[in-house]
Structure formats: structure tokens, C-alpha cells
mmCIF file of C-alpha atoms and ligand atoms in Angstrom:
data_model
loop_
_atom_site.group_PDB
_atom_site.id
_atom_site.type_symbol
_atom_site.label_atom_id
_atom_site.label_comp_id
_atom_site.label_asym_id
_atom_site.label_seq_id
_atom_site.Cartn_x
_atom_site.Cartn_y
_atom_site.Cartn_z
ATOM 1 C CA UNK A 47 -0.029 -0.022 -0.053
ATOM 2 C CA UNK A 48 1.268 3.452 -0.871
ATOM 3 C CA UNK A 49 1.990 5.487 2.297
ATOM 4 C CA UNK A 50 0.738 9.123 2.251
ATOM 5 C CA UNK A 51 2.826 11.970 3.740
ATOM 6 C CA UNK A 52 0.040 14.587 3.520
ATOM 7 C CA UNK A 53 -3.659 14.110 3.002
ATOM 8 C CA UNK A 54 -5.992 17.069 2.615
ATOM 9 C CA UNK A 55 -9.715 16.418 2.425
ATOM 10 C CA UNK A 56 -12.116 19.127 1.027
ATOM 11 C CA UNK A 57 -9.739 21.944 2.501
ATOM 12 C CA UNK A 58 -11.107 25.501 2.702
ATOM 13 C CA UNK A 59 -9.301 28.735 3.593
ATOM 14 C CA UNK A 60 -11.162 31.965 3.708
ATOM 15 C CA UNK A 61 -10.042 35.317 4.677
ATOM 16 C CA UNK A 62 -12.360 38.063 6.031
ATOM 17 C CA UNK A 63 -12.500 41.145 3.759
ATOM 18 C CA UNK A 64 -13.192 44.370 5.809
ATOM 19 C CA UNK A 65 -16.349 46.256 4.960
ATOM 20 C CA UNK A 66 -15.821 49.743 3.453
ATOM 21 C CA UNK A 67 -18.931 51.224 4.795
ATOM 22 C CA UNK A 68 -21.081 50.583 7.875
ATOM 23 C CA UNK A 69 -23.931 49.191 5.645
ATOM 24 C CA UNK A 70 -21.806 46.849 3.543
ATOM 25 C CA UNK A 71 -22.044 43.261 4.595
ATOM 26 C CA UNK A 72 -18.837 41.626 5.723
ATOM 27 C CA UNK A 73 -17.459 39.507 2.846
ATOM 28 C CA UNK A 74 -14.910 36.694 2.622
ATOM 29 C CA UNK A 75 -12.228 35.880 0.100
ATOM 30 C CA UNK A 76 -12.016 32.102 -0.580
ATOM 31 C CA UNK A 77 -8.321 31.650 -1.208
ATOM 32 C CA UNK A 78 -8.686 27.759 -1.112
ATOM 33 C CA UNK A 79 -12.082 26.389 -2.018
ATOM 34 C CA UNK A 80 -12.412 22.624 -1.290
ATOM 35 C CA UNK A 81 -9.044 21.113 -2.219
ATOM 36 C CA UNK A 82 -8.549 17.400 -1.672
ATOM 37 C CA UNK A 83 -5.146 15.832 -2.439
ATOM 38 C CA UNK A 84 -2.863 13.024 -1.175
ATOM 39 C CA UNK A 85 0.963 13.245 -1.409
ATOM 40 C CA UNK A 86 2.680 9.886 -1.340
ATOM 41 C CA UNK A 87 5.859 9.578 0.589
ATOM 42 C CA UNK A 88 8.992 10.196 -1.525
ATOM 43 C CA UNK A 89 6.966 11.995 -4.399
ATOM 44 C CA UNK A 90 6.940 15.466 -5.684
ATOM 45 C CA UNK A 91 3.499 16.881 -6.093
ATOM 46 C CA UNK A 92 3.206 19.989 -8.400
ATOM 47 C CA UNK A 93 0.696 22.781 -8.096
ATOM 48 C CA UNK A 94 0.370 25.216 -10.943
ATOM 49 C CA UNK A 95 -1.782 28.050 -11.775
ATOM 50 C CA UNK A 96 -1.758 31.857 -12.429
ATOM 51 C CA UNK A 97 -1.005 34.429 -9.842
ATOM 52 C CA UNK A 98 -3.539 34.791 -7.091
ATOM 53 C CA UNK A 99 -5.155 31.303 -7.649
ATOM 54 C CA UNK A 100 -4.241 30.145 -4.121
ATOM 55 C CA UNK A 101 -1.116 28.064 -4.510
ATOM 56 C CA UNK A 102 0.868 29.710 -1.693
ATOM 57 C CA UNK A 103 -2.175 29.632 0.640
ATOM 58 C CA UNK A 104 -2.601 26.031 -0.050
ATOM 59 C CA UNK A 105 1.061 25.384 0.710
ATOM 60 C CA UNK A 106 0.958 27.371 3.993
ATOM 61 C CA UNK A 107 -2.229 25.425 5.024
ATOM 62 C CA UNK A 108 -0.650 22.125 4.392
ATOM 63 C CA UNK A 109 2.246 23.214 6.686
ATOM 64 C CA UNK A 110 -0.326 24.537 9.211
ATOM 65 C CA UNK A 111 1.284 28.074 8.979
ATOM 66 C CA UNK A 112 -2.325 29.157 8.411
ATOM 67 C CA UNK A 113 -5.477 28.032 10.281
ATOM 68 C CA UNK A 114 -7.936 25.942 8.309
ATOM 69 C CA UNK A 115 -11.439 27.274 7.754
ATOM 70 C CA UNK A 116 -12.885 23.752 7.063
ATOM 71 C CA UNK A 117 -12.096 20.333 5.814
ATOM 72 C CA UNK A 118 -9.476 18.067 7.308
ATOM 73 C CA UNK A 119 -5.620 17.595 7.069
ATOM 74 C CA UNK A 120 -3.356 14.744 8.052
ATOM 75 C CA UNK A 121 0.494 14.623 8.283
ATOM 76 C CA UNK A 122 1.964 11.030 8.239
ATOM 77 C CA UNK A 123 -1.516 9.847 9.444
ATOM 78 C CA UNK A 124 -1.959 12.256 12.285
ATOM 79 C CA UNK A 125 -4.806 14.752 12.185
ATOM 80 C CA UNK A 126 -3.340 18.061 12.371
ATOM 81 C CA UNK A 127 -6.270 20.199 11.127
ATOM 82 C CA UNK A 128 -6.928 21.916 14.436
ATOM 83 C CA UNK A 129 -3.774 21.540 16.508
ATOM 84 C CA UNK A 130 -2.733 24.581 18.384
ATOM 85 C CA UNK A 131 0.637 26.352 17.982
ATOM 86 C CA UNK A 132 1.901 24.460 20.996
ATOM 87 C CA UNK A 133 0.817 21.174 19.675
ATOM 88 C CA UNK A 134 2.286 21.688 16.278
ATOM 89 C CA UNK A 135 5.707 22.645 17.739
ATOM 90 C CA UNK A 136 7.151 19.066 17.653
ATOM 91 C CA UNK A 137 5.761 18.463 14.109
ATOM 92 C CA UNK A 138 7.268 21.848 12.801
ATOM 93 C CA UNK A 139 10.853 20.449 12.358
ATOM 94 C CA UNK A 140 9.486 17.654 10.044
ATOM 95 C CA UNK A 141 8.073 20.303 7.655
ATOM 96 C CA UNK A 142 10.018 23.053 5.944
ATOM 97 C CA UNK A 143 9.317 25.776 3.485
ATOM 98 C CA UNK A 144 11.610 27.206 0.687
ATOM 99 C CA UNK A 145 10.612 30.616 -0.635
ATOM 100 C CA UNK A 146 10.549 32.311 -3.954
ATOM 101 C CA UNK A 147 13.100 35.264 -3.069
ATOM 102 C CA UNK A 148 16.287 33.877 -1.559
ATOM 103 C CA UNK A 149 17.331 37.345 -0.719
ATOM 104 C CA UNK A 150 14.177 38.047 1.413
ATOM 105 C CA UNK A 151 14.651 34.748 3.255
ATOM 106 C CA UNK A 152 18.048 35.603 4.782
ATOM 107 C CA UNK A 153 18.892 38.330 7.221
ATOM 108 C CA UNK A 154 21.051 40.658 5.047
ATOM 109 C CA UNK A 155 23.327 41.513 7.985
ATOM 110 C CA UNK A 156 23.846 37.902 9.311
ATOM 111 C CA UNK A 157 26.662 35.697 8.197
ATOM 112 C CA UNK A 158 25.466 32.554 6.426
ATOM 113 C CA UNK A 159 26.979 30.257 9.052
ATOM 114 C CA UNK A 160 25.499 32.095 11.913
ATOM 115 C CA UNK A 161 22.037 31.896 10.055
ATOM 116 C CA UNK A 162 22.371 28.088 9.603
ATOM 117 C CA UNK A 163 23.489 27.615 13.203
ATOM 118 C CA UNK A 164 20.583 29.596 14.493
ATOM 119 C CA UNK A 165 18.161 27.151 12.851
ATOM 120 C CA UNK A 166 19.950 24.190 14.369
ATOM 121 C CA UNK A 167 19.905 25.826 17.883
ATOM 122 C CA UNK A 168 16.142 26.715 17.778
ATOM 123 C CA UNK A 169 15.555 23.013 17.046
ATOM 124 C CA UNK A 170 18.076 21.906 19.759
ATOM 125 C CA UNK A 171 20.552 20.075 17.342
ATOM 126 C CA UNK A 172 23.765 19.607 19.400
ATOM 127 C CA UNK A 173 26.516 21.956 18.077
ATOM 128 C CA UNK A 174 28.941 19.266 16.793
ATOM 129 C CA UNK A 175 26.024 17.463 14.918
ATOM 130 C CA UNK A 176 24.971 20.862 13.468
ATOM 131 C CA UNK A 177 28.466 21.533 12.161
ATOM 132 C CA UNK A 178 28.884 18.185 10.606
ATOM 133 C CA UNK A 179 25.499 18.439 8.897
ATOM 134 C CA UNK A 180 26.214 22.000 7.709
ATOM 135 C CA UNK A 181 29.538 20.936 6.135
ATOM 136 C CA UNK A 182 27.941 17.960 4.512
ATOM 137 C CA UNK A 183 25.134 19.914 3.045
ATOM 138 C CA UNK A 184 27.548 22.635 1.740
ATOM 139 C CA UNK A 185 29.189 19.782 -0.306
ATOM 140 C CA UNK A 186 25.874 18.488 -1.435
ATOM 141 C CA UNK A 187 24.938 21.997 -2.918
ATOM 142 C CA UNK A 188 28.362 22.513 -4.289
ATOM 143 C CA UNK A 189 29.448 25.527 -2.303
ATOM 144 C CA UNK A 190 32.868 26.137 -0.594
ATOM 145 C CA UNK A 191 33.430 26.247 3.075
ATOM 146 C CA UNK A 192 34.192 29.991 3.194
ATOM 147 C CA UNK A 193 30.552 30.573 2.216
ATOM 148 C CA UNK A 194 29.775 30.329 5.935
ATOM 149 C CA UNK A 195 31.760 33.562 6.610
ATOM 150 C CA UNK A 196 29.919 35.547 3.927
ATOM 151 C CA UNK A 197 26.789 37.732 4.224
ATOM 152 C CA UNK A 198 23.921 37.427 1.761
ATOM 153 C CA UNK A 199 24.848 40.271 -0.468
ATOM 154 C CA UNK A 200 28.160 38.521 -1.206
ATOM 155 C CA UNK A 201 26.232 35.641 -2.784
ATOM 156 C CA UNK A 202 24.403 35.300 -6.083
ATOM 157 C CA UNK A 203 20.622 34.668 -6.173
ATOM 158 C CA UNK A 204 21.219 31.059 -7.274
ATOM 159 C CA UNK A 205 23.831 30.473 -4.626
ATOM 160 C CA UNK A 206 21.654 31.947 -1.917
ATOM 161 C CA UNK A 207 18.604 29.662 -3.094
ATOM 162 C CA UNK A 208 21.011 26.615 -2.733
ATOM 163 C CA UNK A 209 21.569 27.769 0.732
ATOM 164 C CA UNK A 210 17.937 28.132 1.418
ATOM 165 C CA UNK A 211 17.485 24.538 0.141
ATOM 166 C CA UNK A 212 20.419 23.367 2.615
ATOM 167 C CA UNK A 213 18.798 25.238 5.478
ATOM 168 C CA UNK A 214 15.523 23.510 4.795
ATOM 169 C CA UNK A 215 17.361 20.085 4.714
ATOM 170 C CA UNK A 216 19.300 20.898 7.905
ATOM 171 C CA UNK A 217 16.628 19.511 10.136
ATOM 172 C CA UNK A 218 16.064 16.396 7.867
ATOM 173 C CA UNK A 219 12.431 17.236 7.243
ATOM 174 C CA UNK A 220 9.871 14.725 6.015
ATOM 175 C CA UNK A 221 7.994 17.201 3.943
ATOM 176 C CA UNK A 222 9.005 20.393 2.138
ATOM 177 C CA UNK A 223 6.881 22.957 0.472
ATOM 178 C CA UNK A 224 8.873 24.709 -2.240
ATOM 179 C CA UNK A 225 6.902 27.963 -3.196
ATOM 180 C CA UNK A 226 8.140 28.968 -6.584
ATOM 181 C CA UNK A 227 11.812 28.468 -5.634
ATOM 182 C CA UNK A 228 13.084 29.185 -9.096
ATOM 183 C CA UNK A 229 10.884 31.856 -10.384
ATOM 184 C CA UNK A 230 13.050 34.917 -9.085
ATOM 185 C CA UNK A 231 16.168 33.492 -10.833
ATOM 186 C CA UNK A 232 17.326 33.642 -14.383
ATOM 187 C CA UNK A 233 16.796 30.896 -16.754
ATOM 188 C CA UNK A 234 20.288 29.177 -16.672
ATOM 189 C CA UNK A 235 20.374 29.324 -12.816
ATOM 190 C CA UNK A 236 16.781 28.027 -12.618
ATOM 191 C CA UNK A 237 18.008 24.784 -14.494
ATOM 192 C CA UNK A 238 20.871 24.357 -11.993
ATOM 193 C CA UNK A 239 18.392 24.630 -8.983
ATOM 194 C CA UNK A 240 15.987 22.297 -10.490
ATOM 195 C CA UNK A 241 18.746 19.724 -11.228
ATOM 196 C CA UNK A 242 19.915 20.006 -7.646
ATOM 197 C CA UNK A 243 16.552 19.366 -6.363
ATOM 198 C CA UNK A 244 16.194 16.265 -8.633
ATOM 199 C CA UNK A 245 19.581 15.159 -7.195
ATOM 200 C CA UNK A 246 18.671 15.823 -3.585
ATOM 201 C CA UNK A 247 15.334 14.234 -3.896
ATOM 202 C CA UNK A 248 17.016 10.869 -4.439
ATOM 203 C CA UNK A 249 19.583 11.217 -1.804
ATOM 204 C CA UNK A 250 17.227 12.543 0.876
ATOM 205 C CA UNK A 251 14.027 10.652 -0.200
ATOM 206 C CA UNK A 252 12.373 13.979 -0.213
ATOM 207 C CA UNK A 253 8.506 14.518 -0.325
ATOM 208 C CA UNK A 254 7.561 17.843 -1.650
ATOM 209 C CA UNK A 255 4.801 20.068 -2.767
ATOM 210 C CA UNK A 256 6.326 22.117 -5.507
ATOM 211 C CA UNK A 257 4.521 25.326 -6.465
ATOM 212 C CA UNK A 258 4.934 27.050 -9.794
ATOM 213 C CA UNK A 259 3.158 29.130 -12.359
ATOM 214 C CA UNK A 260 5.241 27.488 -15.179
ATOM 215 C CA UNK A 261 4.017 24.172 -16.818
ATOM 216 C CA UNK A 262 7.505 23.317 -18.141
ATOM 217 C CA UNK A 263 8.801 23.491 -14.627
ATOM 218 C CA UNK A 264 6.412 21.164 -12.998
ATOM 219 C CA UNK A 265 6.502 18.826 -16.053
ATOM 220 C CA UNK A 266 10.320 18.490 -15.533
ATOM 221 C CA UNK A 267 10.228 17.843 -11.805
ATOM 222 C CA UNK A 268 6.908 16.505 -10.483
ATOM 223 C CA UNK A 269 5.309 13.025 -10.394
ATOM 224 C CA UNK A 270 1.835 14.472 -10.066
ATOM 225 C CA UNK A 271 0.317 17.689 -10.999
ATOM 226 C CA UNK A 272 -2.605 19.615 -9.820
ATOM 227 C CA UNK A 273 -3.870 22.796 -11.821
ATOM 228 C CA UNK A 274 -5.499 25.337 -9.626
ATOM 229 C CA UNK A 275 -7.967 28.039 -10.658
ATOM 230 C CA UNK A 276 -9.486 30.526 -8.170
ATOM 231 C CA UNK A 277 -8.742 28.317 -5.269
ATOM 232 C CA UNK A 278 -9.955 25.072 -6.730
ATOM 233 C CA UNK A 279 -8.177 22.120 -8.357
ATOM 234 C CA UNK A 280 -9.540 21.865 -11.982
ATOM 235 C CA UNK A 281 -7.352 19.009 -13.365
ATOM 236 C CA UNK A 282 -5.091 16.588 -11.614
ATOM 237 C CA UNK A 283 -3.152 13.545 -12.866
ATOM 238 C CA UNK A 284 0.266 11.878 -12.908
ATOM 239 C CA UNK A 285 2.604 14.216 -14.878
ATOM 240 C CA UNK A 286 3.000 11.936 -18.094
ATOM 241 C CA UNK A 287 -0.686 11.421 -18.319
ATOM 242 C CA UNK A 288 -1.600 15.249 -17.865
ATOM 243 C CA UNK A 289 0.876 16.372 -20.505
ATOM 244 C CA UNK A 290 -0.278 13.735 -22.919
ATOM 245 C CA UNK A 291 -3.817 14.439 -22.356
ATOM 246 C CA UNK A 292 -4.535 18.011 -21.325
ATOM 247 C CA UNK A 293 -8.330 17.954 -20.817
ATOM 248 C CA UNK A 294 -9.402 21.182 -18.946
ATOM 249 C CA UNK A 295 -9.773 24.253 -21.155
ATOM 250 C CA UNK A 296 -7.782 26.160 -18.516
ATOM 251 C CA UNK A 297 -4.905 23.717 -18.569
ATOM 252 C CA UNK A 298 -4.831 23.817 -22.412
ATOM 253 C CA UNK A 299 -4.670 27.712 -22.247
ATOM 254 C CA UNK A 300 -1.703 27.476 -19.799
ATOM 255 C CA UNK A 301 0.126 25.013 -21.854
ATOM 256 C CA UNK A 302 -0.487 27.018 -25.103
ATOM 257 C CA UNK A 303 1.320 29.989 -23.470
ATOM 258 C CA UNK A 304 4.502 27.831 -23.347
ATOM 259 C CA UNK A 305 6.819 28.592 -26.412
ATOM 260 C CA UNK A 306 7.749 25.466 -28.334
ATOM 261 C CA UNK A 307 11.332 24.664 -28.927
ATOM 262 C CA UNK A 308 10.443 22.928 -32.201
ATOM 263 C CA UNK A 309 10.251 25.663 -34.949
ATOM 264 C CA UNK A 310 8.132 23.345 -37.059
ATOM 265 C CA UNK A 311 5.472 22.701 -34.397
ATOM 266 C CA UNK A 312 2.472 24.732 -35.001
ATOM 267 C CA UNK A 313 0.720 25.130 -31.721
ATOM 268 C CA UNK A 314 -2.554 27.223 -31.671
ATOM 269 C CA UNK A 315 -2.161 29.842 -29.091
ATOM 270 C CA UNK A 316 -5.215 30.182 -26.817
ATOM 271 C CA UNK A 317 -5.402 33.761 -25.286
ATOM 272 C CA UNK A 318 -7.171 34.019 -21.888
ATOM 273 C CA UNK A 319 -10.135 36.434 -22.152
ATOM 274 C CA UNK A 320 -10.537 38.972 -19.344
ATOM 275 C CA UNK A 321 -8.890 39.125 -16.033
ATOM 276 C CA UNK A 322 -8.728 36.480 -13.201
ATOM 277 C CA UNK A 323 -12.277 37.112 -11.528
ATOM 278 C CA UNK A 324 -12.104 37.904 -7.757
ATOM 279 C CA UNK A 325 -12.200 35.110 -5.291
ATOM 280 C CA UNK A 326 -14.766 37.285 -3.233
ATOM 281 C CA UNK A 327 -18.315 36.392 -4.142
ATOM 282 C CA UNK A 328 -17.478 33.669 -6.585
ATOM 283 C CA UNK A 329 -20.021 32.963 -9.458
ATOM 284 C CA UNK A 330 -22.252 30.064 -8.910
ATOM 285 C CA UNK A 331 -21.223 28.027 -11.980
ATOM 286 C CA UNK A 332 -17.903 27.147 -13.245
ATOM 287 C CA UNK A 333 -15.202 29.358 -11.842
ATOM 288 C CA UNK A 334 -13.538 29.440 -15.391
ATOM 289 C CA UNK A 335 -16.777 30.297 -17.151
ATOM 290 C CA UNK A 336 -16.267 34.079 -17.709
ATOM 291 C CA UNK A 337 -12.994 33.268 -19.605
ATOM 292 C CA UNK A 338 -13.813 30.064 -21.240
ATOM 293 C CA UNK A 339 -14.316 29.957 -25.005
ATOM 294 C CA UNK A 340 -16.380 26.723 -24.674
ATOM 295 C CA UNK A 341 -18.784 28.236 -21.956
ATOM 296 C CA UNK A 342 -22.443 27.140 -22.283
ATOM 297 C CA UNK A 343 -25.557 28.101 -20.230
ATOM 298 C CA UNK A 344 -25.136 25.001 -18.073
ATOM 299 C CA UNK A 345 -21.478 26.183 -17.186
ATOM 300 C CA UNK A 346 -22.905 29.495 -15.885
ATOM 301 C CA UNK A 347 -25.431 27.813 -13.651
ATOM 302 C CA UNK A 348 -23.842 24.558 -12.347
ATOM 303 C CA UNK A 349 -20.350 24.117 -10.890
ATOM 304 C CA UNK A 350 -18.643 21.179 -12.321
ATOM 305 C CA UNK A 351 -17.350 18.508 -9.852
ATOM 306 C CA UNK A 352 -13.786 17.320 -10.022
ATOM 307 C CA UNK A 353 -14.252 13.760 -11.079
ATOM 308 C CA UNK A 354 -12.063 10.921 -12.486
ATOM 309 C CA UNK A 355 -12.493 10.666 -16.262
ATOM 310 C CA UNK A 356 -9.460 8.303 -17.058
ATOM 311 C CA UNK A 357 -7.915 6.118 -14.283
ATOM 312 C CA UNK A 358 -6.142 8.707 -12.020
ATOM 313 C CA UNK A 359 -6.935 11.558 -14.211
ATOM 314 C CA UNK A 360 -9.365 14.067 -12.704
ATOM 315 C CA UNK A 361 -11.084 17.000 -14.441
ATOM 316 C CA UNK A 362 -13.733 19.517 -13.311
ATOM 317 C CA UNK A 363 -15.377 20.469 -16.563
ATOM 318 C CA UNK A 364 -18.954 19.789 -18.002
ATOM 319 C CA UNK A 365 -17.390 19.416 -21.565
ATOM 320 C CA UNK A 366 -15.138 16.531 -20.623
HETATM 321 N N1 LIG B 227 -3.318 36.749 4.595
HETATM 322 C C1 LIG B 227 -4.293 37.160 3.665
HETATM 323 N N2 LIG B 227 -5.305 37.976 3.882
HETATM 324 C C2 LIG B 227 -6.209 38.251 2.919
HETATM 325 N N3 LIG B 227 -6.191 37.766 1.749
HETATM 326 C C3 LIG B 227 -5.088 36.900 1.330
HETATM 327 C C4 LIG B 227 -4.078 36.651 2.295
HETATM 328 N N4 LIG B 227 -3.206 35.746 1.764
HETATM 329 C C5 LIG B 227 -3.622 35.446 0.563
HETATM 330 N N5 LIG B 227 -4.765 36.239 0.197
HETATM 331 C C6 LIG B 227 -5.524 36.213 -1.026
HETATM 332 O O1 LIG B 227 -5.778 34.909 -1.402
HETATM 333 C C7 LIG B 227 -5.711 34.774 -2.779
HETATM 334 C C8 LIG B 227 -4.763 33.625 -3.050
HETATM 335 O O2 LIG B 227 -3.393 34.153 -2.766
HETATM 336 P P1 LIG B 227 -2.062 33.371 -2.892
HETATM 337 O O3 LIG B 227 -0.836 34.115 -2.343
HETATM 338 O O4 LIG B 227 -2.160 31.977 -2.170
HETATM 339 O O5 LIG B 227 -2.029 33.113 -4.465
HETATM 340 P P2 LIG B 227 -0.779 32.528 -5.351
HETATM 341 O O6 LIG B 227 -1.375 31.514 -6.346
HETATM 342 O O7 LIG B 227 0.252 31.982 -4.441
HETATM 343 O O8 LIG B 227 -0.247 33.754 -6.170
HETATM 344 P P3 LIG B 227 1.243 34.119 -6.667
HETATM 345 O O9 LIG B 227 1.428 33.239 -7.812
HETATM 346 O O10 LIG B 227 1.057 35.584 -7.051
HETATM 347 O O11 LIG B 227 2.198 33.917 -5.573
HETATM 348 C C9 LIG B 227 -5.327 36.162 -3.371
HETATM 349 O O12 LIG B 227 -6.588 36.752 -3.774
HETATM 350 C C10 LIG B 227 -4.827 36.817 -2.247
HETATM 351 O O13 LIG B 227 -4.940 38.184 -2.208
HETATM 352 S S1 LIG B 228 -17.304 23.689 -17.363
HETATM 353 FE FE1 LIG B 228 -17.800 25.103 -19.070
HETATM 354 S S2 LIG B 228 -16.959 27.061 -18.622
HETATM 355 FE FE2 LIG B 228 -16.043 25.506 -17.279
HETATM 356 S S3 LIG B 228 -14.105 24.890 -18.194
HETATM 357 FE FE3 LIG B 228 -15.719 23.418 -18.846
HETATM 358 S S4 LIG B 228 -16.507 24.220 -20.832
HETATM 359 FE FE4 LIG B 228 -15.403 25.933 -19.746
HETATM 360 MG MG1 LIG B 229 2.325 32.510 -4.174
#
């Protein structure tokens, strides 16, 4: 039987929106709207979608960095949906996050060595063990020992993101959420970081939620991919199946925006109509209806369920 690291069931996360006038009714913004997913141990689960669709909020909910509005969440079989901060403390070191901007995730005045030792100290790793681990990790990420004496401004973005990965691995976590870890880097450095993650994945048996807005990146790295739109998963499958058989009109649009490296390939470009609608007061029908070229009357009235249409391949669209 496949063991699951994380299982979310019908997870909702809403944020209150302050009323602008006394008469205005309080509203809520639904950042995550009923997401269910299971991440098997040792796998990389990709989440892709455009800006504002709720990827980071979902990632933070899975790490319980956010409270959960409704639904349930288990981590290694333990229900952590409503655990308090104190109850979560022993679990925290088993879950880590890698952020998009490596410069913002390090204190600009603190030496790298001190920043890494501080993490070890907070989690009560003995000094010698921490030192051995840090030296070992520096080798794994291909950075010289003198890195520890430098401050972040003396490092490149790519080097610093390597260090952010090493810092996450220092606690030997079971689960990592990588929130767009390459999107702030230039293309050649992106490839280096993705290759490093692929390499470390084998060595450290990593289980990861990998967030990106780029289809090519999730295709390269992930075992399974969920496509999110307005807080909901609209398509999900194993990576190979998904890219062989793009079924949801939104996924097709995302993919058609990817430039082809084959000059002879004629790919019809589908341009998204209009802006991403607001996650406040969502329309009752399909969330993608206002921008979908296939939208019918039914789509405007009835929200499509996410259902399995081919073994392991789920889609939320009336057309499929
Ligand atoms: N703390 C918060 N309070 C209120 N609204 C929030 C909060 N955090 C996120 N949101 C809203 O939730 C929605 C989803 O945001 P989120 O950051 O999860 O999107 P995202 O897919 O990660 O976007 P990006 O690709 O730009 O990082 C957005 O409408 C955002 O404005
Ligand atoms: S349900 Fe209708 S509006 Fe929604 S994606 Fe499918 S065809 Fe488009
Ligand atoms: Mg985000």
C-alpha cells in the first residue's frame, strides 16, 4: 500500500474582507475552495496556476502555517487540522518551506554560518552534529566552506537559493513546500536549481509540494500535478498522463502559452479572455466560465465537480 505523507480532504481557507462602509455586509475571500489531495511519501506533487489562484495559501495550509477554515488535514497519518501552535511545535521541524525570493529569506546582516547555526539551535540540534551536517550539506549543494563567513549580499541569487535549500534540509524534514523556488532566478540558474532538487530528492528521499506558475517546470520535476484556478483544483493527474492528455480548457490555455522549442511545431495559441475574477463572491457556475471559449448556459449555472475521467486523471469541466 502507498503510504501518504500529507492528505487534505475538502480543505477551505477563507480570509475576511473588511467592509468599506457601515452598511456593507462583511465578505470573505475564498483563497482555497475545497481542495482534496494526497501526497505519497517520496514523491513531488506539483501545483500550477496563475498568480492569485491560491497556490501559496494552499502550501501554507498544508504546513499549518495558516489556520484551516474547514475540511481536514493529516500529516503522516496524524490529524493536524485543528492543532494549536503548541501542539504543532514538535511537528514543525519535520516540515519546511523554501521561498521564492532567496534574498528576502536571509537576514542581510547575518553571516550565512550564523543563520544556519541559529536554525539548528532553535531546534536543539547539538553543536557538533549541526556543524557536521552543515559541512555535509555545503558539499551537497556545491558551495565552498568559506561561504559560511559571507553575508547574503556577497552571494548570487542562485547560490543563496542553494543555501535556502540546505537550510531546509538541515532539520532532515519529511515534507517540504517549495513555493516558486526558481521563479526569481534567471533561466540558466533555474535549471541548476531544478537539477539540484532532482539530485537531492534521491539522496534525501524528499517528499515535496512544488509550487510554480510554469507548466514546463512542473513537467520536469513533479510526479503528479494539480492545476489550480480560483482556489480550486480543476485538473489533476500523474505528470506524464496530464501532459499527454490536457483535458481542462484552462490547462490547455496554460500550456498554449509555453513557447515551443520545435520551430516546425504549429501550436494554436489560446489567449485568456478578461482578468482572473475575484475570489470574493465567486459566481455559482464554473469558476472558469467568464474566460472560457467553450462556456455554455449550463457552465454558468452549475459548478462542475472534479471527477475521475480516465484512471487517476481528474477534471472539473462539463465538456469533458
Ligand atoms: N493573509 C491574507 N489575507 C487576505 N487575503 C489573502 C491573504 N493571503 C492571500 N490572500 C488572497 O488569497 C488569494 C490567493 O493568494 P495566494 O498568495 O495564495 O496566491 P498565489 O497563487 O500564491 O499567487 P502568486 O502566484 O502571485 O504567488 C489572493 O486573492 C490573495 O490576495
Ligand atoms: S465547465 Fe464549461 S466554462 Fe467551465 S471549463 Fe468546462 S466548458 Fe469551460
Ligand atoms: Mg504565491
